[in-house]
Coordinates of C-alpha atoms in Angstrom, one line a residue:
M21 CA 94.6 98.6 119.4
I22 CA 95.1 96.6 116.2
V23 CA 98.4 97.7 114.6
A24 CA 99.1 96.3 111.1
H25 CA 102.4 96.2 109.2
T26 CA 104.0 94.1 106.4
P27 CA 106.1 91.0 106.7
D28 CA 109.0 92.8 105.1
V29 CA 112.4 93.2 106.6
D30 CA 112.2 97.0 107.0
D31 CA 108.8 96.9 108.8
A32 CA 109.9 94.0 111.0
F33 CA 113.1 95.8 111.8
M34 CA 111.3 99.0 112.9
F35 CA 108.5 97.3 114.8
Y36 CA 110.9 94.8 116.5
A37 CA 111.2 96.7 119.8
M38 CA 107.5 97.4 120.0
M39 CA 106.6 93.8 119.3
N40 CA 109.0 92.3 121.8
G41 CA 108.4 94.3 124.9
K42 CA 111.4 96.7 124.6
I43 CA 109.2 99.8 124.9
N44 CA 107.0 100.3 127.9
T45 CA 103.5 101.5 127.2
R46 CA 100.0 101.4 128.7
L47 CA 98.5 100.6 125.3
K48 CA 97.4 97.1 124.6
I49 CA 98.7 96.4 121.1
E50 CA 97.7 93.5 118.9
H51 CA 99.9 93.1 115.8
K52 CA 98.5 92.0 112.4
I53 CA 100.9 91.2 109.5
E54 CA 99.8 91.4 105.8
D55 CA 101.4 92.5 102.5
I56 CA 101.1 96.2 101.8
E57 CA 98.3 96.1 99.2
T58 CA 96.2 94.0 101.5
L59 CA 96.7 96.6 104.2
N60 CA 95.9 99.4 101.8
R61 CA 92.6 97.7 101.0
M62 CA 91.8 97.0 104.7
A63 CA 92.4 100.7 105.5
L64 CA 90.0 101.6 102.7
E65 CA 87.4 99.7 104.7
C66 CA 88.6 101.2 108.0
K67 CA 89.4 97.8 109.5
L68 CA 92.6 98.8 111.2
D69 CA 93.4 101.1 114.1
V70 CA 97.0 101.8 113.0
T71 CA 98.5 100.5 109.8
A72 CA 101.5 100.8 107.4
L73 CA 100.1 102.4 104.3
S74 CA 101.2 103.4 100.8
V75 CA 101.3 107.1 100.5
H76 CA 99.1 106.8 97.4
A77 CA 96.3 105.1 99.4
Y78 CA 96.1 108.0 101.9
A79 CA 94.3 110.0 99.2
Y80 CA 91.3 107.8 99.7
I81 CA 91.2 107.6 103.5
D82 CA 92.2 111.1 104.7
D83 CA 88.8 111.6 106.3
R84 CA 89.3 108.6 108.6
Y85 CA 93.0 108.5 109.3
R86 CA 95.9 110.8 110.3
I87 CA 99.5 110.3 109.2
L88 CA 102.0 109.6 111.9
S89 CA 105.2 111.6 111.7
S90 CA 107.2 108.5 112.6
G91 CA 107.4 105.3 110.6
S92 CA 107.6 106.6 107.0
S93 CA 109.5 104.9 104.2
V94 CA 111.3 107.4 102.0
G95 CA 113.7 106.8 99.2
E96 CA 116.6 109.1 98.4
G97 CA 118.9 107.9 95.7
Y98 CA 116.7 104.7 95.2
G99 CA 113.1 103.7 94.8
P100 CA 110.8 101.4 92.8
I101 CA 112.1 100.3 89.4
V102 CA 110.7 98.6 86.2
V103 CA 112.6 95.6 84.9
S104 CA 112.3 93.4 81.9
R105 CA 114.1 90.6 80.2
E106 CA 115.8 93.1 77.9
K107 CA 115.7 96.8 77.2
I108 CA 112.3 97.6 75.7
D109 CA 110.0 100.5 75.0
L110 CA 107.4 100.3 77.7
K111 CA 104.7 102.0 75.8
G112 CA 101.6 99.9 75.7
K113 CA 103.3 97.0 77.4
R114 CA 101.9 94.6 80.0
I115 CA 103.5 95.6 83.3
A116 CA 103.1 93.7 86.5
V117 CA 102.3 96.1 89.3
P118 CA 102.3 95.3 93.1
G119 CA 98.8 96.7 93.7
R120 CA 96.5 99.4 92.5
Y121 CA 97.0 101.6 95.6
T122 CA 100.8 101.3 96.0
T123 CA 102.8 104.5 95.6
A124 CA 104.9 102.7 93.0
N125 CA 101.9 102.2 90.8
L126 CA 101.0 105.9 91.2
L127 CA 104.5 106.9 90.2
L128 CA 104.4 104.7 87.2
K129 CA 101.2 106.4 86.1
L130 CA 102.9 109.7 86.4
A131 CA 106.0 108.5 84.4
L132 CA 104.4 106.4 81.8
K133 CA 101.1 107.4 80.2
D134 CA 100.4 104.3 78.1
F135 CA 100.8 100.9 79.6
R136 CA 98.7 97.9 80.6
P137 CA 98.9 97.3 84.4
I138 CA 98.4 93.7 85.6
E139 CA 98.2 93.3 89.4
F140 CA 100.4 90.7 91.1
R141 CA 101.5 90.1 94.7
F142 CA 104.8 92.0 94.9
D143 CA 106.8 88.8 95.5
E144 CA 105.4 87.1 92.3
I145 CA 106.5 89.8 89.9
L146 CA 110.1 88.8 89.3
N147 CA 109.1 85.3 88.2
A148 CA 106.2 86.7 86.1
V149 CA 108.7 88.8 84.2
K150 CA 111.3 86.1 83.9
S151 CA 108.7 83.6 82.6
G152 CA 107.4 86.0 80.0
E153 CA 103.9 86.1 81.6
V154 CA 104.3 89.9 81.4
D155 CA 106.5 92.2 79.4
A156 CA 107.9 94.0 82.5
G157 CA 107.5 94.3 86.2
L158 CA 107.3 97.1 88.7
L159 CA 109.5 96.2 91.7
I160 CA 109.3 97.2 95.3
H161 CA 111.0 95.8 98.4
E162 CA 114.1 93.7 98.0
G163 CA 113.5 93.0 94.3
Q164 CA 115.0 96.5 93.7
I165 CA 118.3 95.0 94.7
T166 CA 118.1 91.3 93.6
F167 CA 116.5 91.6 90.1
E168 CA 119.8 90.9 88.2
K169 CA 120.0 87.5 89.8
Y170 CA 116.9 86.7 87.7
G171 CA 118.6 87.7 84.5
L172 CA 116.6 90.9 84.2
V173 CA 117.5 94.5 83.4
K174 CA 116.4 97.8 84.7
V175 CA 114.3 99.7 82.1
L176 CA 112.9 102.6 84.2
D177 CA 114.1 104.0 87.5
L178 CA 111.2 105.8 89.3
W179 CA 113.6 107.5 91.8
E180 CA 115.4 109.1 88.8
F181 CA 112.1 110.2 87.3
W182 CA 110.9 111.7 90.6
N183 CA 114.2 113.4 91.3
D184 CA 114.4 115.0 87.9
L185 CA 110.8 116.2 88.3
T186 CA 110.9 117.6 91.8
G187 CA 114.4 117.4 93.4
L188 CA 112.7 116.1 96.5
P189 CA 112.9 112.8 98.6
L190 CA 110.6 110.1 97.3
P191 CA 107.8 109.4 99.9
L192 CA 106.6 105.8 99.5
G193 CA 105.0 104.6 102.7
V194 CA 103.6 106.0 106.0
N195 CA 102.0 104.8 109.1
V196 CA 98.5 106.1 109.8
I197 CA 96.1 106.0 112.8
K198 CA 92.4 106.3 113.1
R199 CA 91.0 109.7 113.8
E200 CA 88.4 108.3 116.2
I201 CA 91.1 107.1 118.6
P202 CA 91.5 109.5 121.6
E203 CA 94.2 112.1 121.1
D204 CA 96.2 110.9 124.1
E205 CA 96.3 107.4 122.8
Q206 CA 97.3 108.6 119.4
K207 CA 100.2 110.5 120.9
E208 CA 101.2 107.6 123.1
F209 CA 101.3 105.3 120.1
L210 CA 103.4 107.8 118.2
R211 CA 105.9 107.9 121.1
V212 CA 106.1 104.1 121.1
M213 CA 106.5 104.0 117.3
R214 CA 109.4 106.5 117.4
E215 CA 111.2 104.8 120.3
S216 CA 110.9 101.4 118.5
I217 CA 112.6 102.9 115.4
V218 CA 115.3 104.5 117.5
Y219 CA 115.9 101.3 119.4
A220 CA 116.3 99.3 116.1
L221 CA 118.8 101.8 114.7
K222 CA 120.8 101.7 117.9
N223 CA 120.7 97.9 118.0
V224 CA 120.9 97.0 114.4
D225 CA 122.0 93.4 114.7
E226 CA 119.5 92.5 117.4
A227 CA 116.6 94.0 115.4
L228 CA 117.9 92.3 112.2
D229 CA 118.0 88.9 113.9
Y230 CA 114.3 89.3 114.5
A231 CA 113.6 90.7 111.0
M232 CA 115.4 87.8 109.3
R233 CA 112.4 85.5 110.0
Y234 CA 110.6 87.5 107.4
S235 CA 113.4 87.8 104.9
R236 CA 113.4 86.5 101.4
V237 CA 117.1 87.3 100.9
D238 CA 120.4 86.7 102.7
R239 CA 121.4 88.7 105.8
D240 CA 123.7 91.2 104.0
I241 CA 121.0 92.2 101.5
A242 CA 118.3 92.3 104.2
K243 CA 120.5 94.6 106.3
R244 CA 121.2 96.8 103.3
F245 CA 117.5 97.0 102.5
A246 CA 116.3 97.7 106.0
L247 CA 118.7 100.5 106.4
M248 CA 117.7 102.0 103.1
Y249 CA 114.2 102.6 104.3
V250 CA 114.6 102.9 108.1
N251 CA 116.6 106.1 108.6
D252 CA 116.4 109.6 110.0
Y253 CA 113.3 110.3 107.9
T254 CA 111.6 107.3 109.6
I255 CA 112.3 108.6 113.1
E256 CA 110.7 112.0 112.4
M257 CA 109.3 113.3 109.1
P258 CA 111.1 116.5 108.2
P259 CA 109.5 119.4 106.3
K260 CA 110.9 118.4 103.0
V261 CA 109.2 115.0 103.2
V262 CA 105.9 116.7 104.0
K263 CA 106.5 118.9 101.0
A264 CA 107.2 115.9 98.8
I265 CA 104.0 114.2 99.8
N266 CA 102.1 117.4 99.0
V267 CA 103.8 117.7 95.6
L268 CA 103.1 114.0 94.8
F269 CA 99.4 114.6 95.4
E270 CA 99.4 117.9 93.6
I271 CA 100.9 116.5 90.4
S272 CA 98.6 113.5 90.6
E273 CA 95.6 115.8 90.9
D274 CA 96.8 117.9 88.0
M275 CA 96.9 114.7 85.9
G276 CA 93.4 113.8 86.9
I277 CA 94.5 110.6 88.7
L278 CA 93.1 111.5 92.1
K279 CA 91.8 114.3 94.3
K280 CA 94.5 115.8 96.5
P281 CA 93.8 115.0 100.2
M282 CA 94.2 117.3 103.1
L283 CA 97.3 116.2 104.9
D284 CA 96.9 115.8 108.7
I285 CA 100.2 114.7 110.2
L286 CA 100.5 114.0 114.0
F287 CA 103.8 115.3 115.3

């Protein structure tokens, strides 16, 4: 079973126990590590058995994959932001985005009707904004915390936009599994995923020691970021997160951005 996730602190943190023999399983798991937009595009081609995925991308693969109820990344009080060198009107501006299929990019389309998206790897966006290559940048991952060190200012907070619009948690990422995998194996992987997350949250420093090999920031910021996105919602998706995913797709369909998928979540 090929299981793919990102080289980001939060993913490394939650997958630590699974990758390092802390959870017993009969499954033979091979791990593949790529950035989130690469994984989104690989899932579109059905190349992965299990993968971390932007919620946005699920709209295009719901016929081939199911969402796992463990492993989601949900913001509450924080989320993607748009930064620039100074406070500007974003209308019509060149905005670096971390991938067409990222949930952050979908949220930006909901919040801002007129802008010029330019795709960058997520870890290139801060420098692209700082250098003036683009007018602004849409930040995910640790950039949401570190942007001020680059002399940049926050222009748009997509958590605030979403919260004002819906009052719901902000669903950003999920883990999905191929429908064609036998049901018993799907359920076994879900168990392993959940136990790996629980292990990390019970052994934070141990899991963080491992996750730091993928970190682009110091340990304190890495720990803060990991615990922002690996939380109770990650262990088991509650009804309000399921509702939030549905609402995100309903609003997006109403705006003509995509066709709402049929959610199929394995609990």
